[in-house]
């Protein structure tokens, strides 16, 4: 379908591809806490998961991404808490956003309301390659336990 821009020059309109899904209906693992948002929405250029944690949950694993060289960005959708980066805690709520490099240890500490956050990830300067755990239909590691 052709159209005209403000300059009057004709151009071909590209078909728009999009997805809108309810987070609570997305495939999830780890007892429903880890929503496979990237795969559900068809995102191919970066990692993206939605993670829900209950109030004052202490078992989010401290980890780094030295093995796969991913940096991560943490965005809070609701609730809040803190993110611990190399032993120092910072606020993690709707007024704060955090970026953590691959070699740096991080741990999320939900507050009294719990937390729902979007975690974005990717390897600087490289094409994104999704890990198996983020793919639809992959087994839930908690199911084997």
The first five atom37 places (N, CA, C, CB, O) and aatype in JSON, in Angstrom:
{
  "aatype": [20, 20, 20, 20, 20, 20, 20, 20, 20, 20, 20, 20, 20, 20, 20, 20, 20, 20, 20, 20, 20, 20, 20, 20, 20, 20, 20, 20, 20, 20, 20, 20, 20, 20, 20, 20, 20, 20, 20, 20, 20, 20, 20, 20, 20, 20, 20, 20, 20, 20, 20, 20, 20, 20, 20, 20, 20, 20, 20, 20, 20, 20, 20, 20, 20, 20, 20, 20, 20, 20, 20, 20, 20, 20, 20, 20, 20, 20, 20, 20, 20, 20, 20, 20, 20, 20, 20, 20, 20, 20, 20, 20, 20, 20, 20, 20, 20, 20, 20, 20, 20, 20, 20, 20, 20, 20, 20, 20, 20, 20, 20, 20, 20, 20, 20, 20, 20, 20, 20, 20, 20, 20, 20, 20, 20, 20, 20, 20, 20, 20, 20, 20, 20, 20, 20, 20, 20, 20, 20, 20, 20, 20, 20, 20, 20],
  "atom_mask": [
    [1, 1, 1, 1, 1],
    [1, 1, 1, 1, 1],
    [1, 1, 1, 1, 1],
    [1, 1, 1, 1, 1],
    [1, 1, 1, 1, 1],
    [1, 1, 1, 1, 1],
    [1, 1, 1, 1, 1],
    [1, 1, 1, 1, 1],
    [1, 1, 1, 1, 1],
    [1, 1, 1, 1, 1],
    [1, 1, 1, 1, 1],
    [1, 1, 1, 1, 1],
    [1, 1, 1, 1, 1],
    [1, 1, 1, 1, 1],
    [1, 1, 1, 1, 1],
    [1, 1, 1, 1, 1],
    [1, 1, 1, 1, 1],
    [1, 1, 1, 1, 1],
    [1, 1, 1, 1, 1],
    [1, 1, 1, 1, 1],
    [1, 1, 1, 1, 1],
    [1, 1, 1, 1, 1],
    [1, 1, 1, 1, 1],
    [1, 1, 1, 1, 1],
    [1, 1, 1, 1, 1],
    [1, 1, 1, 1, 1],
    [1, 1, 1, 1, 1],
    [1, 1, 1, 1, 1],
    [1, 1, 1, 1, 1],
    [1, 1, 1, 1, 1],
    [1, 1, 1, 1, 1],
    [1, 1, 1, 1, 1],
    [1, 1, 1, 1, 1],
    [1, 1, 1, 1, 1],
    [1, 1, 1, 1, 1],
    [1, 1, 1, 1, 1],
    [1, 1, 1, 1, 1],
    [1, 1, 1, 1, 1],
    [1, 1, 1, 1, 1],
    [1, 1, 1, 1, 1],
    [1, 1, 1, 1, 1],
    [1, 1, 1, 1, 1],
    [1, 1, 1, 1, 1],
    [1, 1, 1, 1, 1],
    [1, 1, 1, 1, 1],
    [1, 1, 1, 1, 1],
    [1, 1, 1, 1, 1],
    [1, 1, 1, 1, 1],
    [1, 1, 1, 1, 1],
    [1, 1, 1, 1, 1],
    [1, 1, 1, 1, 1],
    [1, 1, 1, 1, 1],
    [1, 1, 1, 1, 1],
    [1, 1, 1, 1, 1],
    [1, 1, 1, 1, 1],
    [1, 1, 1, 1, 1],
    [1, 1, 1, 1, 1],
    [1, 1, 1, 1, 1],
    [1, 1, 1, 1, 1],
    [1, 1, 1, 1, 1],
    [1, 1, 1, 1, 1],
    [1, 1, 1, 1, 1],
    [1, 1, 1, 1, 1],
    [1, 1, 1, 1, 1],
    [1, 1, 1, 1, 1],
    [1, 1, 1, 1, 1],
    [1, 1, 1, 1, 1],
    [1, 1, 1, 1, 1],
    [1, 1, 1, 1, 1],
    [1, 1, 1, 1, 1],
    [1, 1, 1, 1, 1],
    [1, 1, 1, 1, 1],
    [1, 1, 1, 1, 1],
    [1, 1, 1, 1, 1],
    [1, 1, 1, 1, 1],
    [1, 1, 1, 1, 1],
    [1, 1, 1, 1, 1],
    [1, 1, 1, 1, 1],
    [1, 1, 1, 1, 1],
    [1, 1, 1, 1, 1],
    [1, 1, 1, 1, 1],
    [1, 1, 1, 1, 1],
    [1, 1, 1, 1, 1],
    [1, 1, 1, 1, 1],
    [1, 1, 1, 1, 1],
    [1, 1, 1, 1, 1],
    [1, 1, 1, 1, 1],
    [1, 1, 1, 1, 1],
    [1, 1, 1, 1, 1],
    [1, 1, 1, 1, 1],
    [1, 1, 1, 1, 1],
    [1, 1, 1, 1, 1],
    [1, 1, 1, 1, 1],
    [1, 1, 1, 1, 1],
    [1, 1, 1, 1, 1],
    [1, 1, 1, 1, 1],
    [1, 1, 1, 1, 1],
    [1, 1, 1, 1, 1],
    [1, 1, 1, 1, 1],
    [1, 1, 1, 1, 1],
    [1, 1, 1, 1, 1],
    [1, 1, 1, 1, 1],
    [1, 1, 1, 1, 1],
    [1, 1, 1, 1, 1],
    [1, 1, 1, 1, 1],
    [1, 1, 1, 1, 1],
    [1, 1, 1, 1, 1],
    [1, 1, 1, 1, 1],
    [1, 1, 1, 1, 1],
    [1, 1, 1, 1, 1],
    [1, 1, 1, 1, 1],
    [1, 1, 1, 1, 1],
    [1, 1, 1, 1, 1],
    [1, 1, 1, 1, 1],
    [1, 1, 1, 1, 1],
    [1, 1, 1, 1, 1],
    [1, 1, 1, 1, 1],
    [1, 1, 1, 1, 1],
    [1, 1, 1, 1, 1],
    [1, 1, 1, 1, 1],
    [1, 1, 1, 1, 1],
    [1, 1, 1, 1, 1],
    [1, 1, 1, 1, 1],
    [1, 1, 1, 1, 1],
    [1, 1, 1, 1, 1],
    [1, 1, 1, 1, 1],
    [1, 1, 1, 1, 1],
    [1, 1, 1, 1, 1],
    [1, 1, 1, 1, 1],
    [1, 1, 1, 1, 1],
    [1, 1, 1, 1, 1],
    [1, 1, 1, 1, 1],
    [1, 1, 1, 1, 1],
    [1, 1, 1, 1, 1],
    [1, 1, 1, 1, 1],
    [1, 1, 1, 1, 1],
    [1, 1, 1, 1, 1],
    [1, 1, 1, 1, 1],
    [1, 1, 1, 1, 1],
    [1, 1, 1, 1, 1],
    [1, 1, 1, 1, 1],
    [1, 1, 1, 1, 1],
    [1, 1, 1, 1, 1],
    [1, 1, 1, 1, 1],
    [1, 1, 1, 1, 1]
  ],
  "atom_positions": [
    [[0.85, -1.17, 0.0], [0.0, 0.0, 0.0], [0.89, 1.23, 0.0], [-0.96, 0.0, 1.21], [1.78, 1.35, 0.84]],
    [[0.65, 2.11, -0.91], [1.48, 3.32, -1.02], [0.81, 4.46, -0.28], [1.71, 3.7, -2.49], [-0.41, 4.49, -0.11]],
    [[1.63, 5.4, 0.16], [1.14, 6.59, 0.84], [2.03, 7.75, 0.49], [1.07, 6.38, 2.37], [3.05, 7.58, -0.18]],
    [[1.66, 8.93, 0.94], [2.47, 10.11, 0.68], [2.9, 10.72, 1.99], [1.7, 11.15, -0.18], [2.09, 10.86, 2.91]],
    [[4.16, 11.08, 2.09], [4.68, 11.75, 3.28], [4.36, 13.23, 3.24], [6.2, 11.54, 3.4], [3.71, 13.69, 2.3]],
    [[4.8, 13.97, 4.25], [4.53, 15.41, 4.31], [5.1, 16.14, 3.1], [5.11, 16.0, 5.59], [4.57, 17.16, 2.69]],
    [[6.18, 15.61, 2.53], [6.79, 16.26, 1.37], [6.03, 15.96, 0.09], [8.23, 15.83, 1.23], [6.33, 16.53, -0.96]],
    [[5.05, 15.05, 0.15], [4.31, 14.68, -1.03], [4.95, 13.53, -1.79], [4.16, 15.86, -1.94], [4.39, 13.05, -2.77]],
    [[6.11, 13.08, -1.34], [6.8, 11.98, -2.0], [6.11, 10.67, -1.62], [8.31, 11.95, -1.6], [5.82, 10.43, -0.45]],
    [[5.86, 9.85, -2.61], [5.23, 8.56, -2.35], [6.23, 7.59, -1.74], [4.64, 7.98, -3.64], [7.42, 7.6, -2.07]],
    [[5.73, 6.74, -0.85], [6.57, 5.71, -0.23], [5.73, 4.47, 0.01], [7.21, 6.22, 1.1], [4.51, 4.55, 0.12]],
    [[6.39, 3.36, 0.08], [5.71, 2.1, 0.39], [5.61, 1.96, 1.89], [6.46, 0.9, -0.24], [6.61, 2.14, 2.6]],
    [[4.45, 1.64, 2.4], [4.28, 1.4, 3.83], [4.68, -0.03, 4.15], [2.82, 1.67, 4.28], [4.25, -0.98, 3.5]],
    [[5.5, -0.15, 5.16], [5.91, -1.47, 5.62], [4.81, -2.05, 6.5], [7.26, -1.4, 6.4], [4.2, -1.32, 7.28]],
    [[4.55, -3.34, 6.4], [3.58, -3.94, 7.31], [4.12, -3.85, 8.75], [3.28, -5.43, 6.91], [5.31, -4.08, 8.99]],
    [[3.25, -3.52, 9.68], [3.64, -3.41, 11.07], [3.43, -4.75, 11.75], [2.84, -2.29, 11.79], [2.36, -5.34, 11.66]],
    [[4.47, -5.22, 12.42], [4.38, -6.46, 13.15], [4.39, -6.14, 14.63], [5.53, -7.43, 12.78], [5.26, -5.39, 15.09]],
    [[3.47, -6.66, 15.38], [3.43, -6.36, 16.8], [2.75, -7.46, 17.58], [2.72, -5.05, 17.03], [2.05, -8.31, 17.03]],
    [[2.96, -7.42, 18.87], [2.36, -8.38, 19.78], [1.96, -7.66, 21.05], [3.33, -9.55, 20.09], [2.7, -6.8, 21.53]],
    [[0.82, -7.98, 21.6], [0.4, -7.52, 22.92], [-0.11, -8.73, 23.65], [-0.7, -6.38, 22.83], [-1.01, -9.43, 23.17]],
    [[0.46, -9.0, 24.82], [0.06, -10.17, 25.59], [-0.05, -9.82, 27.06], [1.06, -11.32, 25.4], [0.65, -8.94, 27.56]],
    [[-0.93, -10.5, 27.73], [-1.05, -10.36, 29.18], [0.14, -11.05, 29.84], [-2.4, -10.96, 29.69], [0.43, -12.21, 29.54]],
    [[0.82, -10.35, 30.71], [1.98, -10.92, 31.4], [1.58, -12.18, 32.17], [2.62, -9.89, 32.35], [2.3, -13.18, 32.16]],
    [[0.44, -12.12, 32.83], [0.02, -13.26, 33.66], [-0.37, -14.48, 32.85], [-1.13, -12.85, 34.53], [-0.54, -15.56, 33.41]],
    [[-0.52, -14.34, 31.53], [-0.84, -15.48, 30.67], [0.39, -16.0, 29.91], [-1.92, -15.09, 29.67], [0.28, -16.95, 29.13]],
    [[1.55, -15.39, 30.15], [2.78, -15.84, 29.48], [3.29, -17.14, 30.1], [3.87, -14.75, 29.56], [3.11, -17.4, 31.28]],
    [[3.95, -17.94, 29.25], [4.58, -19.16, 29.75], [5.59, -18.78, 30.82], [5.26, -19.96, 28.6], [6.37, -17.84, 30.64]],
    [[5.58, -19.51, 31.93], [6.44, -19.16, 33.06], [7.09, -20.41, 33.64], [5.64, -18.42, 34.14], [6.57, -21.51, 33.54]],
    [[8.25, -20.19, 34.25], [8.97, -21.24, 34.94], [9.34, -20.74, 36.34], [10.24, -21.68, 34.14], [8.99, -19.62, 36.71]],
    [[10.04, -21.55, 37.09], [10.42, -21.21, 38.46], [9.18, -20.82, 39.27], [11.46, -20.07, 38.48], [9.09, -19.72, 39.83]],
    [[8.22, -21.77, 39.3], [6.97, -21.59, 40.06], [6.2, -20.34, 39.62], [7.28, -21.5, 41.55], [5.55, -19.69, 40.44]],
    [[6.29, -20.01, 38.35], [5.55, -18.89, 37.79], [6.23, -17.55, 37.91], [4.24, -18.81, 38.43], [5.69, -16.55, 37.45]],
    [[7.41, -17.49, 38.52], [8.09, -16.22, 38.78], [8.79, -15.66, 37.55], [9.08, -16.39, 39.89], [8.95, -14.44, 37.46]],
    [[9.22, -16.49, 36.62], [10.04, -16.07, 35.48], [9.2, -16.23, 34.22], [11.36, -16.92, 35.38], [9.03, -17.34, 33.71]],
    [[8.67, -15.11, 33.71], [7.84, -15.13, 32.51], [8.73, -15.02, 31.28], [6.8, -13.99, 32.53], [9.61, -14.16, 31.21]],
    [[8.51, -15.89, 30.31], [9.31, -15.9, 29.09], [8.82, -14.83, 28.11], [9.26, -17.29, 28.43], [8.35, -15.15, 27.02]],
    [[8.93, -13.58, 28.52], [8.38, -12.46, 27.76], [9.04, -12.3, 26.39], [8.55, -11.17, 28.55], [8.36, -12.02, 25.41]],
    [[10.36, -12.49, 26.32], [11.05, -12.34, 25.04], [10.44, -13.26, 23.99], [12.55, -12.63, 25.19], [10.07, -12.83, 22.9]],
    [[10.35, -14.53, 24.33], [9.82, -15.51, 23.38], [8.34, -15.29, 23.12], [10.06, -16.91, 23.91], [7.89, -15.42, 21.98]],
    [[7.57, -14.97, 24.15], [6.14, -14.74, 23.98], [5.85, -13.6, 23.01], [5.49, -14.44, 25.33], [4.88, -13.66, 22.25]],
    [[6.69, -12.58, 23.03], [6.48, -11.42, 22.16], [7.23, -11.51, 20.84], [6.89, -10.16, 22.88], [7.04, -10.67, 19.96]],
    [[8.09, -12.52, 20.69], [8.85, -12.67, 19.46], [10.05, -11.75, 19.36], [7.97, -12.44, 18.29], [10.53, -11.47, 18.26]],
    [[10.56, -11.26, 20.5], [11.73, -10.39, 20.5], [12.96, -11.21, 20.14], [11.92, -9.69, 21.89], [13.19, -12.27, 20.71]],
    [[13.75, -10.72, 19.19], [14.92, -11.45, 18.75], [16.23, -10.7, 18.95], [14.78, -11.8, 17.3], [17.3, -11.3, 18.81]],
    [[16.18, -9.41, 19.26], [17.41, -8.61, 19.3], [18.0, -8.44, 20.69], [17.14, -7.27, 18.72], [19.13, -7.95, 20.82]],
    [[17.27, -8.83, 21.74], [17.79, -8.73, 23.11], [16.98, -9.65, 24.01], [17.72, -7.25, 23.63], [15.87, -10.06, 23.67]],
    [[17.56, -9.98, 25.16], [16.86, -10.79, 26.13], [15.87, -9.93, 26.91], [17.85, -11.47, 27.08], [16.13, -8.75, 27.17]],
    [[14.75, -10.51, 27.29], [13.76, -9.78, 28.07], [12.87, -10.78, 28.8], [12.9, -8.84, 27.16], [12.2, -11.6, 28.18]],
    [[12.88, -10.69, 30.11], [12.02, -11.53, 30.92], [11.29, -10.65, 31.92], [12.83, -12.65, 31.64], [11.76, -9.56, 32.24]],
    [[10.16, -11.11, 32.4], [9.46, -10.46, 33.49], [9.61, -11.38, 34.69], [7.94, -10.18, 33.15], [9.33, -12.58, 34.6]],
    [[10.04, -10.83, 35.79], [10.25, -11.62, 37.0], [9.37, -11.06, 38.11], [11.75, -11.63, 37.43], [9.39, -9.87, 38.4]],
    [[8.58, -11.95, 38.72], [7.74, -11.62, 39.86], [8.31, -12.29, 41.1], [6.26, -12.06, 39.62], [8.6, -13.48, 41.09]],
    [[8.47, -11.51, 42.16], [8.92, -12.09, 43.43], [8.02, -11.59, 44.56], [10.4, -11.72, 43.71], [7.62, -10.43, 44.57]],
    [[7.72, -12.47, 45.49], [6.84, -12.09, 46.6], [7.56, -11.17, 47.59], [6.34, -13.35, 47.32], [8.78, -11.01, 47.53]],
    [[6.8, -10.57, 48.5], [7.4, -9.68, 49.5], [8.55, -10.33, 50.25], [6.34, -9.24, 50.48], [8.48, -11.48, 50.68]],
    [[9.61, -9.57, 50.4], [10.78, -9.94, 51.22], [11.4, -11.29, 50.85], [10.38, -9.97, 52.65], [12.02, -11.93, 51.7]],
    [[11.25, -11.71, 49.62], [11.83, -12.97, 49.14], [13.36, -12.87, 49.17], [11.33, -13.31, 47.7], [13.92, -11.88, 48.69]],
    [[14.01, -13.86, 49.73], [15.47, -13.81, 49.9], [16.24, -14.75, 48.99], [15.82, -14.12, 51.31], [17.48, -14.75, 49.02]],
    [[15.55, -15.55, 48.18], [16.24, -16.6, 47.44], [16.55, -16.29, 45.98], [15.44, -17.82, 47.49], [16.93, -17.19, 45.23]],
    [[16.4, -15.02, 45.56], [16.86, -14.66, 44.21], [18.37, -14.87, 44.21], [16.46, -13.16, 43.82], [19.06, -14.32, 45.07]],
    [[18.89, -15.64, 43.27], [20.31, -15.98, 43.34], [21.25, -14.82, 43.03], [20.6, -17.11, 42.39], [21.06, -14.08, 42.06]],
    [[22.26, -14.67, 43.87], [23.35, -13.75, 43.52], [24.07, -14.39, 42.35], [24.34, -13.47, 44.75], [24.39, -15.58, 42.38]],
    [[24.33, -13.6, 41.31], [24.98, -14.17, 40.13], [25.66, -13.08, 39.32], [23.96, -14.93, 39.25], [25.46, -11.88, 39.55]],
    [[26.45, -13.51, 38.37], [27.0, -12.61, 37.36], [26.74, -13.26, 36.01], [28.55, -12.33, 37.6], [26.14, -14.33, 35.93]],
    [[27.19, -12.61, 34.96], [27.03, -13.17, 33.61], [28.38, -13.23, 32.91], [26.03, -12.33, 32.78], [28.48, -13.03, 31.7]],
    [[29.4, -13.51, 33.67], [30.73, -13.63, 33.1], [30.78, -14.76, 32.06], [31.77, -13.89, 34.21], [31.49, -14.66, 31.06]],
    [[30.01, -15.83, 32.29], [30.01, -16.98, 31.39], [29.43, -16.66, 30.01], [29.22, -18.11, 32.01], [29.89, -17.2, 29.0]],
    [[28.42, -15.77, 29.94], [27.82, -15.45, 28.65], [27.98, -13.98, 28.25], [26.35, -15.81, 28.67], [27.48, -13.55, 27.21]],
    [[28.68, -13.21, 29.08], [29.07, -11.82, 28.82], [27.88, -10.86, 28.64], [29.93, -11.77, 27.59], [28.0, -9.83, 27.98]],
    [[26.73, -11.21, 29.22], [25.56, -10.35, 29.11], [25.55, -9.25, 30.16], [24.31, -11.18, 29.24], [25.86, -9.48, 31.33]],
    [[25.2, -8.06, 29.73], [24.87, -7.0, 30.68], [23.36, -7.03, 30.85], [25.38, -5.58, 30.18], [22.63, -7.46, 29.96]],
    [[22.89, -6.57, 32.01], [21.46, -6.58, 32.28], [20.99, -5.2, 32.74], [21.11, -7.64, 33.33], [21.73, -4.46, 33.39]],
    [[19.75, -4.89, 32.4], [19.08, -3.68, 32.86], [17.82, -4.13, 33.59], [18.76, -2.68, 31.67], [17.06, -4.97, 33.09]],
    [[17.59, -3.56, 34.77], [16.45, -3.91, 35.62], [15.5, -2.72, 35.69], [16.92, -4.32, 37.04], [15.89, -1.63, 36.09]],
    [[14.23, -2.95, 35.3], [13.18, -1.92, 35.32], [12.02, -2.45, 36.16], [12.71, -1.56, 33.87], [11.52, -3.54, 35.89]],
    [[11.58, -1.7, 37.14], [10.49, -2.14, 38.0], [9.14, -1.72, 37.41], [10.65, -1.56, 39.43], [8.97, -0.57, 37.0]],
    [[8.21, -2.65, 37.37], [6.85, -2.37, 36.9], [5.92, -2.08, 38.07], [6.31, -3.55, 36.07], [5.05, -1.22, 37.98]],
    [[6.11, -2.82, 39.17], [5.32, -2.56, 40.38], [6.08, -3.06, 41.59], [3.92, -3.24, 40.29], [6.97, -3.91, 41.48]],
    [[5.72, -2.54, 42.74], [6.43, -2.9, 43.96], [7.8, -2.25, 43.98], [6.55, -4.41, 44.09], [8.01, -1.19, 43.4]],
    [[8.72, -2.9, 44.63], [10.07, -2.37, 44.69], [10.91, -3.17, 45.66], [10.05, -0.91, 45.1], [10.48, -4.19, 46.2]],
    [[12.1, -2.7, 45.86], [13.06, -3.35, 46.75], [14.42, -2.73, 46.54], [13.1, -4.86, 46.51], [14.56, -1.52, 46.39]],
    [[15.4, -3.59, 46.54], [16.78, -3.13, 46.35], [17.5, -4.1, 45.42], [17.53, -3.02, 47.7], [17.13, -5.27, 45.3]],
    [[18.53, -3.58, 44.76], [19.43, -4.43, 44.0], [20.8, -4.31, 44.65], [19.47, -4.03, 42.47], [21.3, -3.22, 44.9]],
    [[21.37, -5.45, 44.92], [22.71, -5.5, 45.51], [23.7, -5.71, 44.37], [22.83, -6.64, 46.6], [23.6, -6.68, 43.61]],
    [[24.65, -4.78, 44.27], [25.67, -4.85, 43.23], [27.02, -4.88, 43.92], [25.57, -3.65, 42.22], [27.44, -3.91, 44.56]],
    [[27.71, -6.03, 43.78], [29.02, -6.21, 44.42], [28.98, -5.84, 45.91], [30.08, -5.37, 43.7], [29.89, -5.19, 46.42]],
    [[27.89, -6.27, 46.6], [27.8, -6.09, 48.04], [27.2, -4.78, 48.5], [29.13, -6.22, 48.62], [26.99, -4.6, 49.7]],
    [[26.93, -3.84, 47.59], [26.32, -2.57, 47.97], [24.88, -2.53, 47.46], [27.15, -1.36, 47.41], [24.61, -2.87, 46.3]],
    [[23.95, -2.12, 48.33], [22.53, -2.09, 47.96], [22.11, -0.71, 47.46], [21.67, -2.5, 49.15], [22.53, 0.33, 47.98]],
    [[21.24, -0.75, 46.42], [20.7, 0.45, 45.82], [19.19, 0.28, 45.68], [21.36, 0.74, 44.43], [18.7, -0.85, 45.58]],
    [[18.43, 1.39, 45.69], [16.98, 1.27, 45.51], [16.65, 0.72, 44.12], [16.29, 2.64, 45.71], [17.32, 1.04, 43.14]],
    [[15.62, -0.1, 44.06], [15.12, -0.62, 42.8], [13.6, -0.49, 42.87], [15.58, -2.13, 42.55], [12.92, -1.31, 43.48]],
    [[13.09, 0.55, 42.23], [11.66, 0.86, 42.27], [11.3, 1.64, 41.02], [11.29, 1.65, 43.55], [12.11, 1.75, 40.1]],
    [[10.11, 2.18, 40.99], [9.67, 2.88, 39.77], [10.42, 4.18, 39.52], [8.19, 3.16, 39.86], [10.28, 4.77, 38.44]],
    [[11.2, 4.64, 40.47], [12.0, 5.85, 40.29], [13.47, 5.57, 39.97], [11.93, 6.71, 41.53], [14.24, 6.5, 39.74]],
    [[13.85, 4.28, 39.95], [15.25, 3.93, 39.72], [15.35, 2.81, 38.68], [15.92, 3.49, 41.04], [14.49, 1.94, 38.6]],
    [[16.4, 2.86, 37.9], [16.7, 1.84, 36.9], [18.16, 1.43, 37.12], [16.46, 2.36, 35.41], [19.0, 2.27, 37.45]],
    [[18.45, 0.15, 36.94], [19.81, -0.32, 37.2], [20.36, -1.04, 35.97], [19.85, -1.26, 38.43], [19.64, -1.77, 35.29]],
    [[21.64, -0.82, 35.71], [22.38, -1.56, 34.68], [23.55, -2.22, 35.37], [22.85, -0.62, 33.51], [24.26, -1.59, 36.16]],
    [[23.76, -3.51, 35.07], [24.85, -4.26, 35.69], [25.65, -4.95, 34.6], [24.3, -5.29, 36.73], [25.09, -5.63, 33.74]],
    [[26.97, -4.78, 34.63], [27.85, -5.39, 33.65], [27.99, -6.89, 33.85], [29.21, -4.75, 33.7], [27.65, -7.41, 34.91]],
    [[28.48, -7.59, 32.84], [28.55, -9.05, 32.87], [29.36, -9.63, 34.02], [29.11, -9.54, 31.6], [28.98, -10.66, 34.58]],
    [[30.47, -9.0, 34.37], [31.37, -9.57, 35.37], [30.98, -9.22, 36.8], [32.77, -9.1, 35.1], [31.63, -9.66, 37.75]],
    [[29.92, -8.44, 36.97], [29.55, -7.9, 38.27], [28.45, -8.75, 38.93], [29.08, -6.46, 38.13], [27.45, -9.07, 38.3]],
    [[28.66, -9.1, 40.19], [27.66, -9.85, 40.96], [26.47, -8.96, 41.26], [28.27, -10.4, 42.29], [26.62, -7.77, 41.56]],
    [[25.27, -9.55, 41.16], [24.04, -8.83, 41.47], [23.05, -9.76, 42.15], [23.44, -8.23, 40.19], [23.07, -10.97, 41.95]],
    [[22.17, -9.15, 42.96], [21.11, -9.89, 43.65], [19.98, -8.9, 43.9], [21.62, -10.55, 44.99], [20.22, -7.77, 44.32]],
    [[18.75, -9.34, 43.66], [17.58, -8.49, 43.89], [16.94, -8.89, 45.22], [16.56, -8.61, 42.72], [16.77, -10.07, 45.52]],
    [[16.58, -7.87, 46.0], [15.93, -8.04, 47.29], [14.56, -7.34, 47.23], [16.81, -7.44, 48.47], [14.49, -6.12, 47.35]],
    [[13.46, -8.09, 47.03], [12.14, -7.47, 47.0], [11.79, -6.85, 48.36], [11.07, -8.5, 46.59], [12.22, -7.34, 49.41]],
    [[11.02, -5.78, 48.31], [10.57, -5.12, 49.53], [9.27, -5.72, 50.04], [10.39, -3.63, 49.28], [8.88, -6.81, 49.62]],
    [[8.59, -5.02, 50.95], [7.38, -5.54, 51.6], [6.18, -5.71, 50.66], [7.0, -4.64, 52.71], [5.22, -6.39, 51.02]],
    [[6.21, -5.09, 49.47], [5.13, -5.25, 48.5], [5.47, -6.28, 47.42], [4.81, -3.92, 47.86], [4.65, -6.53, 46.54]],
    [[6.67, -6.87, 47.48], [7.12, -7.72, 46.39], [7.6, -6.85, 45.24], [6.01, -8.67, 45.93], [7.71, -5.63, 45.36]],
    [[7.9, -7.5, 44.13], [8.41, -6.75, 42.98], [8.04, -7.47, 41.69], [9.94, -6.56, 43.09], [8.11, -8.7, 41.62]],
    [[7.67, -6.71, 40.68], [7.55, -7.2, 39.3], [8.51, -6.33, 38.5], [6.05, -7.12, 38.73], [8.4, -5.11, 38.49]],
    [[9.47, -6.98, 37.84], [10.45, -6.23, 37.07], [10.67, -6.85, 35.71], [11.78, -6.15, 37.83], [10.48, -8.05, 35.51]],
    [[11.07, -6.0, 34.78], [11.5, -6.43, 33.46], [13.02, -6.43, 33.5], [10.94, -5.48, 32.31], [13.64, -5.45, 33.93]],
    [[13.61, -7.52, 33.07], [15.06, -7.61, 32.98], [15.43, -7.75, 31.51], [15.62, -8.82, 33.83], [15.01, -8.69, 30.84]],
    [[16.21, -6.79, 31.02], [16.68, -6.78, 29.64], [18.13, -7.2, 29.62], [16.48, -5.39, 28.97], [18.88, -6.82, 30.52]],
    [[18.55, -7.96, 28.63], [19.93, -8.38, 28.57], [20.44, -8.51, 27.15], [20.09, -9.68, 29.28], [19.68, -8.69, 26.2]],
    [[21.76, -8.41, 27.03], [22.41, -8.6, 25.75], [23.91, -8.51, 25.92], [21.92, -7.56, 24.73], [24.41, -8.05, 26.95]],
    [[24.63, -8.94, 24.9], [26.08, -8.89, 24.9], [26.51, -7.67, 24.1], [26.69, -10.21, 24.3], [26.2, -7.57, 22.91]],
    [[27.22, -6.74, 24.72], [27.63, -5.52, 24.01], [28.38, -5.84, 22.72], [28.5, -4.66, 24.92], [29.34, -6.61, 22.71]],
    [[27.92, -5.24, 21.63], [28.6, -5.38, 20.34], [28.35, -6.67, 19.6], [30.02, -5.23, 20.54], [28.96, -6.9, 18.56]],
    [[27.46, -7.52, 20.11], [27.21, -8.81, 19.46], [25.72, -9.03, 19.25], [27.8, -9.95, 20.29], [24.88, -8.43, 19.93]],
    [[25.41, -9.89, 18.3], [24.02, -10.28, 18.06], [23.53, -11.09, 19.25], [23.88, -11.09, 16.74], [24.29, -11.86, 19.85]],
    [[22.27, -10.93, 19.59], [21.69, -11.66, 20.72], [21.44, -13.11, 20.34], [20.38, -10.99, 21.18], [20.92, -13.4, 19.27]],
    [[21.82, -14.02, 21.22], [21.55, -15.44, 21.07], [20.79, -15.88, 22.32], [22.88, -16.27, 20.87], [21.37, -15.9, 23.4]],
    [[19.51, -16.24, 22.18], [18.73, -16.58, 23.36], [19.19, -17.87, 24.02], [17.27, -16.7, 22.99], [19.51, -18.85, 23.34]],
    [[19.22, -17.86, 25.33], [19.51, -19.08, 26.08], [18.32, -20.01, 26.06], [19.9, -18.74, 27.53], [17.18, -19.57, 25.92]],
    [[18.57, -21.3, 26.19], [17.48, -22.28, 26.13], [16.4, -22.0, 27.17], [18.03, -23.68, 26.34], [15.21, -22.18, 26.88]],
    [[16.78, -21.55, 28.35], [15.81, -21.32, 29.42], [14.76, -20.27, 29.05], [16.53, -20.9, 30.68], [13.69, -20.23, 29.65]],
    [[15.08, -19.41, 28.07], [14.14, -18.35, 27.67], [13.23, -18.78, 26.53], [14.91, -17.11, 27.26], [12.34, -18.02, 26.14]],
    [[13.42, -19.97, 26.0], [12.64, -20.43, 24.85], [11.35, -21.1, 25.29], [13.47, -21.39, 24.0], [11.32, -21.83, 26.28]],
    [[10.28, -20.84, 24.54], [8.99, -21.45, 24.84], [9.09, -22.97, 24.76], [7.92, -20.94, 23.88], [9.72, -23.53, 23.86]],
    [[8.45, -23.63, 25.71], [8.41, -25.08, 25.7], [9.58, -25.77, 26.36], [8.31, -25.53, 24.34], [9.54, -26.99, 26.57]],
    [[10.62, -25.03, 26.69], [11.77, -25.65, 27.37], [11.34, -26.07, 28.78], [13.0, -24.67, 27.43], [10.53, -25.38, 29.41]],
    [[11.87, -27.17, 29.28], [11.45, -27.64, 30.6], [11.77, -26.64, 31.72], [12.13, -28.97, 30.91], [12.75, -25.91, 31.66]],
    [[10.92, -26.64, 32.71], [11.09, -25.81, 33.89], [12.11, -26.5, 34.81], [9.72, -25.59, 34.63], [11.87, -27.63, 35.23]],
    [[13.24, -25.85, 35.12], [14.24, -26.47, 36.0], [13.68, -26.87, 37.37], [15.39, -25.52, 36.2], [14.19, -27.79, 38.0]],
    [[12.63, -26.19, 37.82], [12.02, -26.52, 39.11], [11.2, -27.8, 39.02], [11.13, -25.37, 39.61], [11.0, -28.48, 40.03]],
    [[10.71, -28.14, 37.82], [9.89, -29.34, 37.65], [10.71, -30.61, 37.9], [9.28, -29.38, 36.24], [10.18, -31.62, 38.35]],
    [[12.0, -30.54, 37.62], [12.87, -31.71, 37.81], [13.23, -31.91, 39.28], [14.15, -31.56, 36.99], [13.61, -33.0, 39.68]],
    [[13.1, -30.84, 40.07], [13.48, -30.92, 41.49], [12.42, -31.58, 42.33], [13.76, -29.55, 42.04], [12.59, -31.72, 43.54]]
  ]
}
